[in-house]
mmCIF file of C-alpha atoms in Angstrom:
data_model
loop_
_atom_site.group_PDB
_atom_site.id
_atom_site.type_symbol
_atom_site.label_atom_id
_atom_site.label_comp_id
_atom_site.label_asym_id
_atom_site.label_seq_id
_atom_site.Cartn_x
_atom_site.Cartn_y
_atom_site.Cartn_z
ATOM 1 C CA ILE A 708 -31.453 35.149 -90.421
ATOM 2 C CA GLY A 709 -34.087 37.283 -92.122
ATOM 3 C CA ALA A 710 -37.724 37.380 -93.063
ATOM 4 C CA THR A 711 -40.193 39.401 -95.068
ATOM 5 C CA MET A 712 -43.113 40.785 -93.064
ATOM 6 C CA PHE A 713 -46.808 41.092 -93.994
ATOM 7 C CA PRO A 714 -49.361 42.532 -91.537
ATOM 8 C CA ILE A 715 -52.543 40.612 -90.655
ATOM 9 C CA VAL A 716 -55.492 41.181 -88.346
ATOM 10 C CA LEU A 717 -55.432 41.174 -84.527
ATOM 11 C CA GLY A 718 -52.000 42.772 -84.307
ATOM 12 C CA ASP A 719 -50.099 39.625 -85.295
ATOM 13 C CA ARG A 720 -47.804 39.627 -88.315
ATOM 14 C CA THR A 721 -46.860 36.951 -90.774
ATOM 15 C CA LEU A 722 -43.317 36.578 -92.026
ATOM 16 C CA VAL A 723 -41.785 34.517 -94.800
ATOM 17 C CA VAL A 724 -38.366 33.177 -93.805
ATOM 18 C CA ILE A 725 -35.584 33.936 -96.292
ATOM 19 C CA SER A 726 -32.519 32.380 -94.624
ATOM 20 C CA GLY A 727 -31.583 29.080 -93.047
ATOM 21 C CA SER A 728 -30.242 30.224 -89.684
ATOM 22 C CA MET A 729 -33.185 28.651 -87.812
ATOM 23 C CA GLU A 730 -33.329 25.346 -89.700
ATOM 24 C CA PRO A 731 -34.675 22.772 -89.156
ATOM 25 C CA THR A 732 -37.060 24.445 -86.683
ATOM 26 C CA VAL A 733 -37.943 27.217 -89.135
ATOM 27 C CA PRO A 734 -37.037 26.270 -92.723
ATOM 28 C CA VAL A 735 -36.398 28.691 -95.583
ATOM 29 C CA GLY A 736 -39.722 29.582 -97.207
ATOM 30 C CA ALA A 737 -41.753 28.854 -94.063
ATOM 31 C CA VAL A 738 -44.408 31.285 -92.916
ATOM 32 C CA VAL A 739 -44.338 32.222 -89.240
ATOM 33 C CA ILE A 740 -46.753 34.244 -87.159
ATOM 34 C CA ALA A 741 -45.280 36.856 -84.854
ATOM 35 C CA GLU A 742 -47.332 38.005 -81.878
ATOM 36 C CA PRO A 743 -46.727 41.205 -79.928
ATOM 37 C CA VAL A 744 -45.769 40.508 -76.311
ATOM 38 C CA PRO A 745 -44.347 42.559 -73.450
ATOM 39 C CA SER A 746 -40.577 42.180 -73.722
ATOM 40 C CA LYS A 747 -40.389 41.665 -69.950
ATOM 41 C CA GLU A 748 -42.197 38.318 -70.512
ATOM 42 C CA LEU A 749 -39.600 36.953 -72.950
ATOM 43 C CA LYS A 750 -37.486 34.079 -71.677
ATOM 44 C CA ILE A 751 -34.681 31.760 -72.745
ATOM 45 C CA GLY A 752 -35.925 29.453 -75.488
ATOM 46 C CA ASP A 753 -38.397 31.919 -77.017
ATOM 47 C CA VAL A 754 -37.984 32.575 -80.742
ATOM 48 C CA ILE A 755 -38.145 36.316 -81.341
ATOM 49 C CA ILE A 756 -38.307 38.571 -84.363
ATOM 50 C CA PHE A 757 -36.233 41.742 -84.075
ATOM 51 C CA SER A 758 -34.069 44.317 -85.805
ATOM 52 C CA PRO A 759 -30.694 44.617 -84.073
ATOM 53 C CA ASN A 760 -30.483 48.314 -84.954
ATOM 54 C CA ALA A 761 -32.320 51.040 -86.884
ATOM 55 C CA ASP A 762 -30.231 50.433 -90.019
ATOM 56 C CA VAL A 763 -31.434 46.832 -90.428
ATOM 57 C CA THR A 764 -34.552 46.679 -92.607
ATOM 58 C CA VAL A 765 -35.002 42.878 -92.711
ATOM 59 C CA PRO A 766 -35.936 41.462 -89.300
ATOM 60 C CA ILE A 767 -34.027 38.555 -87.765
ATOM 61 C CA ILE A 768 -35.678 35.442 -86.334
ATOM 62 C CA HIS A 769 -33.494 33.840 -83.641
ATOM 63 C CA ARG A 770 -33.876 32.048 -80.321
ATOM 64 C CA ILE A 771 -33.096 33.698 -76.972
ATOM 65 C CA VAL A 772 -30.153 31.892 -75.374
ATOM 66 C CA SER A 773 -29.537 34.220 -72.423
ATOM 67 C CA VAL A 774 -31.062 37.224 -70.684
ATOM 68 C CA ARG A 775 -29.091 39.767 -68.685
ATOM 69 C CA VAL A 776 -30.416 42.716 -66.690
ATOM 70 C CA LYS A 777 -28.251 45.787 -66.174
ATOM 71 C CA ASP A 778 -29.517 49.013 -64.630
ATOM 72 C CA GLY A 779 -33.114 47.893 -65.190
ATOM 73 C CA THR A 780 -32.649 47.154 -68.900
ATOM 74 C CA ARG A 781 -32.982 43.602 -70.213
ATOM 75 C CA TYR A 782 -30.414 42.460 -72.770
ATOM 76 C CA PHE A 783 -31.033 39.384 -74.884
ATOM 77 C CA LYS A 784 -28.401 37.151 -76.460
ATOM 78 C CA THR A 785 -29.767 35.281 -79.460
ATOM 79 C CA GLN A 786 -28.690 32.472 -81.753
ATOM 80 C CA GLY A 787 -30.015 30.808 -84.857
ATOM 81 C CA ASP A 788 -30.662 27.095 -84.272
ATOM 82 C CA ALA A 789 -28.442 26.229 -87.268
ATOM 83 C CA ASN A 790 -25.638 28.577 -86.210
ATOM 84 C CA PRO A 791 -22.642 27.166 -84.309
ATOM 85 C CA SER A 792 -22.457 30.115 -81.909
ATOM 86 C CA ALA A 793 -24.540 32.914 -80.450
ATOM 87 C CA ASP A 794 -24.890 36.271 -82.170
ATOM 88 C CA VAL A 795 -22.075 38.659 -81.308
ATOM 89 C CA ALA A 796 -24.196 41.541 -80.021
ATOM 90 C CA GLU A 797 -26.833 41.502 -77.321
ATOM 91 C CA VAL A 798 -30.077 43.320 -78.114
ATOM 92 C CA SER A 799 -32.360 45.368 -75.929
ATOM 93 C CA LEU A 800 -35.957 45.462 -77.074
ATOM 94 C CA PRO A 801 -38.754 48.008 -76.788
ATOM 95 C CA ALA A 802 -41.536 47.467 -74.248
ATOM 96 C CA THR A 803 -43.465 45.431 -76.840
ATOM 97 C CA ALA A 804 -41.507 42.822 -78.770
ATOM 98 C CA TRP A 805 -42.365 40.124 -81.349
ATOM 99 C CA ARG A 806 -42.344 36.410 -80.469
ATOM 100 C CA MET A 807 -42.968 33.517 -82.840
ATOM 101 C CA SER A 808 -46.403 32.068 -82.144
ATOM 102 C CA GLY A 809 -47.012 28.390 -82.814
ATOM 103 C CA ARG A 810 -45.253 26.350 -85.469
ATOM 104 C CA PRO A 811 -44.091 27.600 -88.848
ATOM 105 C CA CYS A 812 -46.129 26.596 -91.900
#
């Protein structure tokens, strides 16, 4: 469910995964690269890195399982690949969001 973040060049960020919610796609201890993308480009199947609210300090890495638009705002439902069900709350993201780029190392 969470990751530790380290900045790198070109605006991308690297994260070390600290939970198993995305296994086997993203195993615990894997390093992933997050790229900034316009949130309007995110689609079902994308793996995103986000904080569900301002009180959460460790970002979550989960897959988008549905997208809903209400009054011009996009809401994303996410789920960890290893989790039996989707996350309870939908999230809305800022104009620029973080998407996993490539395969974890």
